[in-house]
XYZ file of C-alpha atoms in Angstrom:
517
model
C 113.354 109.611 143.876
C 111.865 106.657 142.799
C 111.593 105.647 139.121
C 108.181 105.335 137.170
C 106.136 102.018 137.887
C 105.831 100.446 134.829
C 102.634 98.365 132.867
C 104.552 95.048 133.602
C 105.164 95.905 137.916
C 101.899 97.201 138.578
C 100.392 94.351 136.853
C 103.285 91.782 138.879
C 101.227 93.860 141.422
C 98.198 92.471 140.910
C 99.501 89.269 140.720
C 100.576 89.221 144.211
C 97.019 90.378 145.082
C 95.387 87.647 143.554
C 97.846 85.285 145.254
C 97.909 87.176 148.637
C 92.938 86.528 148.146
C 93.472 90.681 148.304
C 90.914 90.485 145.455
C 89.349 93.809 145.474
C 92.926 95.659 145.268
C 93.802 93.252 142.433
C 90.289 94.719 140.289
C 91.189 98.070 141.453
C 94.693 98.615 140.112
C 92.701 96.862 136.586
C 90.722 99.668 136.496
C 93.227 102.385 137.057
C 95.398 100.334 134.210
C 92.553 100.297 131.974
C 92.487 104.596 132.430
C 95.609 104.389 130.953
C 95.080 100.755 128.523
C 91.899 99.968 127.336
C 92.751 97.123 125.214
C 95.704 96.148 127.021
C 95.506 92.244 126.552
C 97.576 91.977 129.479
C 95.674 93.685 131.879
C 92.233 91.923 130.139
C 94.087 88.637 131.872
C 94.748 89.541 134.928
C 91.432 91.233 135.408
C 89.705 88.718 134.587
C 91.248 86.291 136.603
C 90.809 88.419 139.422
C 86.956 88.674 138.751
C 87.371 84.811 138.800
C 89.733 84.473 141.883
C 87.206 86.223 143.460
C 83.407 84.596 142.830
C 81.913 87.688 140.327
C 82.245 84.627 137.125
C 79.675 86.771 135.462
C 82.287 89.556 135.184
C 85.408 86.876 134.759
C 83.042 85.450 131.851
C 82.792 89.290 130.204
C 86.986 89.772 130.520
C 87.288 86.610 129.355
C 85.551 87.521 126.461
C 87.527 90.435 125.877
C 90.720 88.207 126.199
C 89.691 85.340 123.089
C 88.890 88.553 120.951
C 92.434 89.613 120.993
C 93.894 86.346 121.591
C 91.794 83.763 120.087
C 93.874 80.123 120.361
C 94.615 81.469 124.040
C 93.690 77.519 125.181
C 93.671 79.032 128.959
C 90.634 81.443 128.407
C 88.286 79.565 126.222
C 88.441 76.993 129.296
C 88.292 80.102 132.184
C 85.084 81.161 130.122
C 83.670 77.640 129.899
C 83.664 77.397 133.749
C 82.747 80.649 134.972
C 79.324 80.491 132.384
C 78.416 77.072 133.468
C 79.273 78.574 137.239
C 77.028 81.872 136.188
C 73.458 79.065 134.953
C 74.462 80.284 131.022
C 75.060 76.075 130.364
C 74.119 76.347 126.600
C 77.140 79.213 125.445
C 79.057 76.883 128.258
C 78.629 73.695 126.315
C 79.824 75.392 123.549
C 83.010 76.974 124.564
C 83.700 73.867 126.268
C 84.045 71.419 123.064
C 86.544 74.015 121.945
C 88.551 73.627 124.265
C 87.966 70.000 124.230
C 89.711 70.408 120.716
C 92.441 71.313 122.147
C 92.539 69.244 125.267
C 89.858 66.479 124.584
C 91.086 65.159 128.621
C 90.222 67.838 130.320
C 87.869 66.274 132.762
C 86.415 69.987 134.049
C 85.579 70.844 130.525
C 84.502 66.985 129.526
C 81.471 67.729 132.395
C 80.116 70.647 131.363
C 79.493 69.048 127.982
C 78.514 65.748 129.720
C 75.581 67.943 131.872
C 71.954 68.216 131.067
C 71.331 71.455 132.263
C 71.017 72.480 128.590
C 70.537 70.829 125.020
C 73.619 70.017 122.940
C 73.661 72.181 120.372
C 75.469 71.095 116.641
C 79.327 70.917 117.102
C 81.469 69.758 114.000
C 83.857 66.926 114.974
C 87.193 68.694 114.096
C 88.878 67.607 117.559
C 90.429 64.808 116.225
C 91.942 67.148 112.765
C 93.307 70.604 114.608
C 95.406 68.171 116.941
C 97.263 66.550 114.548
C 97.487 69.141 112.297
C 98.673 71.509 115.040
C 101.371 67.977 116.231
C 102.282 67.964 112.326
C 103.725 71.686 111.993
C 105.217 70.969 115.735
C 107.481 68.380 113.899
C 108.021 70.276 110.935
C 105.547 68.711 108.327
C 103.471 71.418 107.310
C 102.060 70.127 104.415
C 100.642 67.787 106.093
C 100.290 69.759 108.917
C 98.408 72.839 106.482
C 96.570 70.224 104.332
C 94.878 69.344 107.671
C 94.177 72.578 109.764
C 92.553 73.767 106.156
C 90.194 71.007 106.360
C 89.349 72.296 110.005
C 88.762 76.018 108.355
C 86.276 74.786 105.401
C 84.430 72.690 108.432
C 83.912 76.107 110.487
C 85.111 78.827 108.707
C 83.674 81.046 111.710
C 85.894 79.890 114.218
C 89.010 82.570 114.448
C 91.276 80.052 116.895
C 91.439 77.570 114.100
C 92.157 80.528 111.422
C 95.014 81.367 113.734
C 96.138 78.155 113.704
C 96.422 77.611 109.576
C 98.449 81.434 109.499
C 101.327 80.407 112.167
C 101.313 77.219 110.467
C 101.410 78.817 106.616
C 104.067 80.788 108.289
C 106.282 79.085 109.526
C 105.890 77.145 106.141
C 107.679 80.112 104.853
C 104.191 81.044 102.392
C 104.446 84.271 103.826
C 101.768 85.559 101.077
C 99.327 82.693 102.349
C 99.688 83.483 105.875
C 98.695 87.095 105.030
C 95.428 86.419 103.187
C 94.674 84.035 106.145
C 96.016 87.535 108.318
C 93.452 88.848 106.358
C 90.490 86.954 106.965
C 90.561 86.914 110.352
C 90.660 90.242 111.109
C 87.692 90.996 108.641
C 86.172 89.195 112.147
C 87.954 89.550 115.092
C 89.482 93.286 113.897
C 91.423 92.910 117.247
C 93.446 90.129 116.527
C 96.629 90.632 117.827
C 98.070 87.472 115.789
C 97.279 88.775 112.868
C 98.241 92.081 113.619
C 101.380 90.642 114.216
C 102.486 88.115 111.358
C 101.013 91.438 109.393
C 103.968 93.190 110.669
C 106.493 91.208 110.749
C 105.973 90.691 106.960
C 104.891 94.334 106.065
C 108.641 95.386 107.997
C 109.894 92.454 106.119
C 108.658 93.431 102.526
C 107.206 96.331 102.078
C 107.517 99.768 101.275
C 107.404 102.209 104.337
C 103.286 103.532 105.320
C 101.536 99.322 104.573
C 103.011 98.944 108.329
C 101.358 101.541 110.586
C 97.891 100.345 111.049
C 99.430 97.038 112.272
C 101.973 98.979 114.551
C 99.633 101.521 115.953
C 96.904 98.312 116.901
C 99.511 96.534 118.704
C 100.566 99.358 120.593
C 97.054 99.207 121.843
C 96.288 95.963 122.191
C 100.077 94.984 123.567
C 100.944 98.184 125.166
C 104.554 96.432 125.884
C 104.944 94.053 123.392
C 105.632 90.843 125.371
C 102.392 88.604 123.727
C 103.691 89.511 120.151
C 107.392 88.356 121.224
C 105.873 85.605 122.881
C 103.774 84.700 119.688
C 106.350 85.231 117.602
C 109.684 84.530 118.882
C 112.922 85.481 117.209
C 110.579 86.221 114.403
C 109.274 89.133 116.035
C 109.744 92.398 114.659
C 109.622 94.210 118.316
C 111.295 93.942 121.318
C 109.795 94.077 124.140
C 110.135 97.438 126.240
C 108.660 99.173 129.362
C 106.070 101.410 129.485
C 104.656 103.862 132.221
C 101.742 102.451 134.413
C 99.943 105.868 133.537
C 100.351 106.940 130.835
C 99.767 111.211 129.805
C 97.891 112.542 127.677
C 99.589 113.199 124.394
C 99.582 116.871 123.980
C 99.253 116.322 119.660
C 96.570 114.345 119.991
C 94.500 116.775 118.635
C 95.802 117.145 115.543
C 96.674 113.601 115.320
C 92.439 113.304 115.028
C 92.557 115.994 112.729
C 95.299 113.820 110.499
C 92.793 110.738 110.681
C 89.501 112.567 109.541
C 91.378 113.826 106.624
C 92.882 110.133 106.304
C 88.754 109.039 105.911
C 87.871 111.923 104.043
C 90.634 110.978 101.825
C 89.686 107.002 102.073
C 86.142 108.032 101.011
C 86.470 110.135 97.789
C 89.167 106.825 97.055
C 85.732 104.277 97.106
C 83.653 106.778 95.492
C 86.064 107.411 92.677
C 86.632 103.787 92.047
C 83.228 103.074 91.793
C 82.758 105.208 89.282
C 86.621 104.069 86.983
C 85.680 101.979 83.992
C 86.584 97.678 84.898
C 90.158 96.714 82.788
C 89.247 95.650 79.169
C 86.631 98.330 78.486
C 88.851 101.017 77.948
C 88.976 100.652 74.155
C 89.623 103.747 72.703
C 90.152 105.486 68.695
C 93.957 104.824 67.286
C 95.288 108.658 67.719
C 96.987 110.488 65.251
C 100.439 111.898 65.023
C 100.430 115.117 67.193
C 98.262 113.410 69.461
C 101.112 111.718 70.226
C 103.506 114.261 72.168
C 100.695 114.314 74.740
C 100.355 118.099 76.263
C 100.059 117.381 79.455
C 103.477 116.220 79.788
C 104.701 119.024 77.824
C 102.552 121.298 80.908
C 104.127 119.736 83.666
C 106.645 121.790 84.081
C 104.653 124.869 83.771
C 102.192 123.514 85.542
C 104.801 123.937 88.108
C 106.405 126.455 88.210
C 103.208 128.919 88.229
C 101.887 126.328 92.035
C 105.538 126.903 93.317
C 105.655 123.259 94.251
C 108.909 122.435 93.687
C 107.886 119.047 95.028
C 106.301 118.954 91.724
C 109.201 120.863 89.704
C 111.486 118.123 90.621
C 108.875 115.757 89.769
C 107.564 117.130 86.468
C 111.763 117.272 85.319
C 111.546 112.986 85.148
C 108.856 113.014 82.637
C 109.732 110.665 80.149
C 109.045 112.669 76.567
C 108.546 109.502 73.701
C 109.699 110.861 70.990
C 112.671 112.093 72.640
C 113.614 108.372 73.149
C 112.003 106.749 69.504
C 115.350 105.910 68.675
C 116.405 105.009 71.624
C 117.147 101.206 72.890
C 114.422 99.107 72.331
C 115.764 97.804 76.291
C 114.626 101.677 77.049
C 115.154 101.957 80.836
C 115.111 98.903 83.717
C 112.946 98.552 85.904
C 114.581 98.888 89.177
C 113.099 96.379 92.438
C 109.783 96.910 93.000
C 108.614 96.984 96.662
C 106.663 95.614 98.238
C 108.991 92.503 96.504
C 111.954 94.004 95.942
C 112.650 91.149 93.185
C 115.350 91.299 90.433
C 113.952 91.614 86.666
C 113.695 88.045 85.811
C 114.600 86.840 82.160
C 110.903 85.939 81.412
C 109.839 89.599 81.442
C 113.150 91.285 80.498
C 112.680 89.579 77.011
C 108.991 90.649 76.973
C 109.337 93.827 74.515
C 109.517 92.282 72.006
C 108.047 88.246 71.560
C 105.717 88.429 74.326
C 104.314 92.358 74.067
C 103.590 92.245 70.314
C 100.452 89.199 71.627
C 98.430 92.092 71.567
C 100.211 94.879 71.183
C 101.458 96.827 68.156
C 105.644 95.803 66.834
C 107.991 98.852 68.212
C 107.855 100.673 65.790
C 108.228 104.409 65.038
C 105.424 106.882 64.076
C 106.225 107.728 59.636
C 107.216 111.115 58.990
C 103.780 112.495 57.903
C 101.355 110.118 59.474
C 99.988 108.564 61.971
C 100.656 105.025 63.821
C 99.490 102.660 62.981
C 96.451 100.308 64.759
C 97.352 97.140 65.854
C 97.384 93.748 64.034
C 94.603 91.199 65.365
C 96.983 88.860 67.753
C 97.884 86.108 65.611
C 96.632 82.224 65.712
C 99.983 80.161 66.117
C 99.401 77.387 63.945
C 98.438 74.731 66.274
C 97.850 72.070 63.287
C 101.612 71.664 62.571
C 102.336 70.338 65.801
C 103.047 73.539 68.217
C 101.724 73.986 72.060
C 99.749 76.568 72.360
C 100.514 79.515 74.580
C 99.433 80.136 77.813
C 97.184 83.298 76.616
C 95.591 82.043 73.887
C 92.649 80.389 75.225
C 90.726 84.319 75.686
C 91.761 85.445 72.220
C 87.918 86.835 72.179
C 88.433 89.300 74.829
C 91.634 90.467 74.840
C 91.419 94.577 74.112
C 93.258 95.516 71.030
C 93.972 99.205 72.212
C 94.635 100.440 75.811
C 92.464 103.957 76.035
C 93.378 107.295 75.433
C 92.404 109.303 78.553
C 91.126 112.912 77.790
C 92.913 115.700 77.573
C 92.778 117.618 80.551
C 93.518 121.711 80.762
C 95.875 122.624 83.319
C 94.269 125.298 86.110
C 95.619 128.665 87.832
C 96.293 127.806 91.480
C 95.538 123.662 91.036
C 96.533 122.513 94.851
C 99.706 119.859 95.070
C 97.394 117.007 95.082
C 95.886 117.734 91.605
C 99.115 118.406 90.294
C 100.513 115.284 90.493
C 97.291 113.490 89.976
C 98.053 115.326 86.306
C 101.217 113.916 86.310
C 100.160 110.679 87.372
C 97.770 110.369 84.188
C 99.787 112.053 82.671
C 102.685 109.197 83.380
C 100.044 106.689 82.046
C 99.711 108.313 78.956
C 103.347 107.972 77.712
C 103.267 104.297 79.344
C 100.671 103.212 77.352
C 102.525 104.823 74.412
C 105.586 103.213 75.122
C 103.883 99.752 75.249
C 101.871 100.405 72.076
C 105.927 100.945 70.662
C 107.159 97.489 72.125
C 108.825 99.250 74.812
C 108.038 96.663 77.489
C 110.607 98.063 80.362
C 110.548 101.914 79.746
C 106.111 101.191 80.188
C 106.753 99.354 83.465
C 108.746 102.215 84.154
C 106.262 105.226 83.726
C 103.617 102.921 85.190
C 105.663 103.143 88.801
C 106.173 106.402 88.351
C 102.041 106.979 87.430
C 101.313 104.604 91.213
C 103.645 106.885 92.807
C 101.778 109.909 92.380
C 98.546 108.388 91.736
C 95.420 109.010 93.760
C 91.187 108.907 93.219
C 90.353 108.781 89.499
C 94.291 108.636 88.529
C 94.980 106.026 90.325
C 92.439 103.996 89.449
C 93.194 104.168 85.696
C 96.646 103.215 86.097
C 94.748 99.680 88.140
C 93.022 99.550 85.064
C 95.525 99.763 82.371
C 97.603 97.541 84.507
C 94.861 94.620 84.915
C 94.442 94.668 81.273
C 97.766 94.339 80.773
C 98.271 91.335 83.183
C 95.415 89.263 81.261
C 96.697 89.418 78.404
C 99.542 89.421 79.313
C 99.359 86.614 82.449
C 102.950 85.560 82.151
C 104.081 89.107 82.804
C 105.408 88.930 86.185
C 106.336 92.802 86.025
C 102.098 93.764 85.617
C 101.437 91.824 88.908
C 104.017 93.693 90.327
C 102.844 96.631 89.760
C 99.417 95.623 89.945
C 100.137 94.683 93.285
C 102.257 97.750 94.476
C 99.114 100.062 93.176
C 95.706 98.383 95.113
C 98.550 98.776 97.383
C 98.579 102.528 97.710
C 94.988 102.959 97.028
C 94.331 100.624 100.282
C 92.391 97.274 98.846
C 95.376 94.978 100.899
C 93.206 91.420 99.406
C 93.519 92.605 95.755
C 97.183 93.459 96.407
C 98.227 90.265 98.162
C 96.313 88.086 94.781
C 98.390 90.454 92.350
C 101.552 90.296 94.877
C 100.843 86.025 94.842
C 100.672 85.741 91.391
C 103.962 87.154 91.199
C 105.542 85.145 93.061
C 104.091 82.055 91.691
C 106.051 83.144 88.090
C 108.807 84.406 90.021
C 109.276 80.893 91.353
C 108.724 79.195 88.018
C 110.925 81.610 86.309
């Protein structure tokens, strides 16, 4: 019994057919492969070479364009595309592509002839080739600071050149600036969603520091663009999160395709709900409320969590409800509260600048650690005190925007639990409950307890409940700019919402604080 041919086996047959001059067979083989792998970069490269060798410049140029959609920095594909466009009589576009390729290979005679031809008008082209080559050489030599500076200048002059952005992203990655590399990759995907380099780097990043699930979109893209992972392995080498595998040349339709399609539609609807909820959520620093009385401090939602879960028969909700921290039970506990566990996706250790913020730093804009008086109400938090700058004391960083600091975090309107609530609504109610408990913990000066409650609220939150948590954490990170835990949790909340650009900004700020600690 013969083994089933793999994708790599058939691509080897295509190469052999091209070498033997049997171009029609080579093209027919790529036709068959595209039925199973319509976006695979290896198939498109082989197809472009087959059309090129058979003297069909129009079809070859289209295939090379698809290769550059997936691998923008493929200099060989740039060169061959310029030649194919020139042979097809598209002189103006051929010159543009040739100049882009000459930025990498300035002495290529065939490309120089295309640029020197007078069959089309010369378009303006920024002279960035020298800076690009020098930047790449610096990175190869390990001179990352100088190389990254030069590549940044190239990107500033040519922000729409995906190849330059790819070079910058790889340079940042090799320099160990993972978050900055991820930001560059996100920008690349905004202009070229199928860029294999960007998906590979983001997959490697989330596999290292991210919670489960964030890498799935990039893994799915790689499975579509590079099914056997050969090109990802060639791009990243030892840093590759994937090993080369063998995949069948003919992929059978999955029996679960209908179910996966339905799940994708459900997820798309959920994302639409998140976007709608985010558009109506209050902005940070605007959610200012009146003080509450001692009778409200127990938060009916926390008391009813277990009752709601029991009424709906939801075992998961019941388990989570049992984990609620009731502040009136912890009023006499130590001010240090419960420790904040290592946070994903960065999983950093808690540092001294955060662990001590339950006292001095938290009292900047919130009340001191006070308990409600037996027969009265929780006092209003005092206004932030101004440091005595005239006495020679340095003005702390947080004083700069004192006029915009909130003096209270809003209390959400109480919700009345409904019978037969769904699991999603139960999770939302419990997320709101924990966010409310976190606000009370902050107002009592229990910083670490509040951070732990916010972390639980993020794990349960969706839609408006998650937007409320994001608004709280954004306010905290604004008035407490040195509180690393607040920035980490804000990044986690944005990541759960799906706003990866905002998440990366928050994580980057937290990383800066971690290095400065």
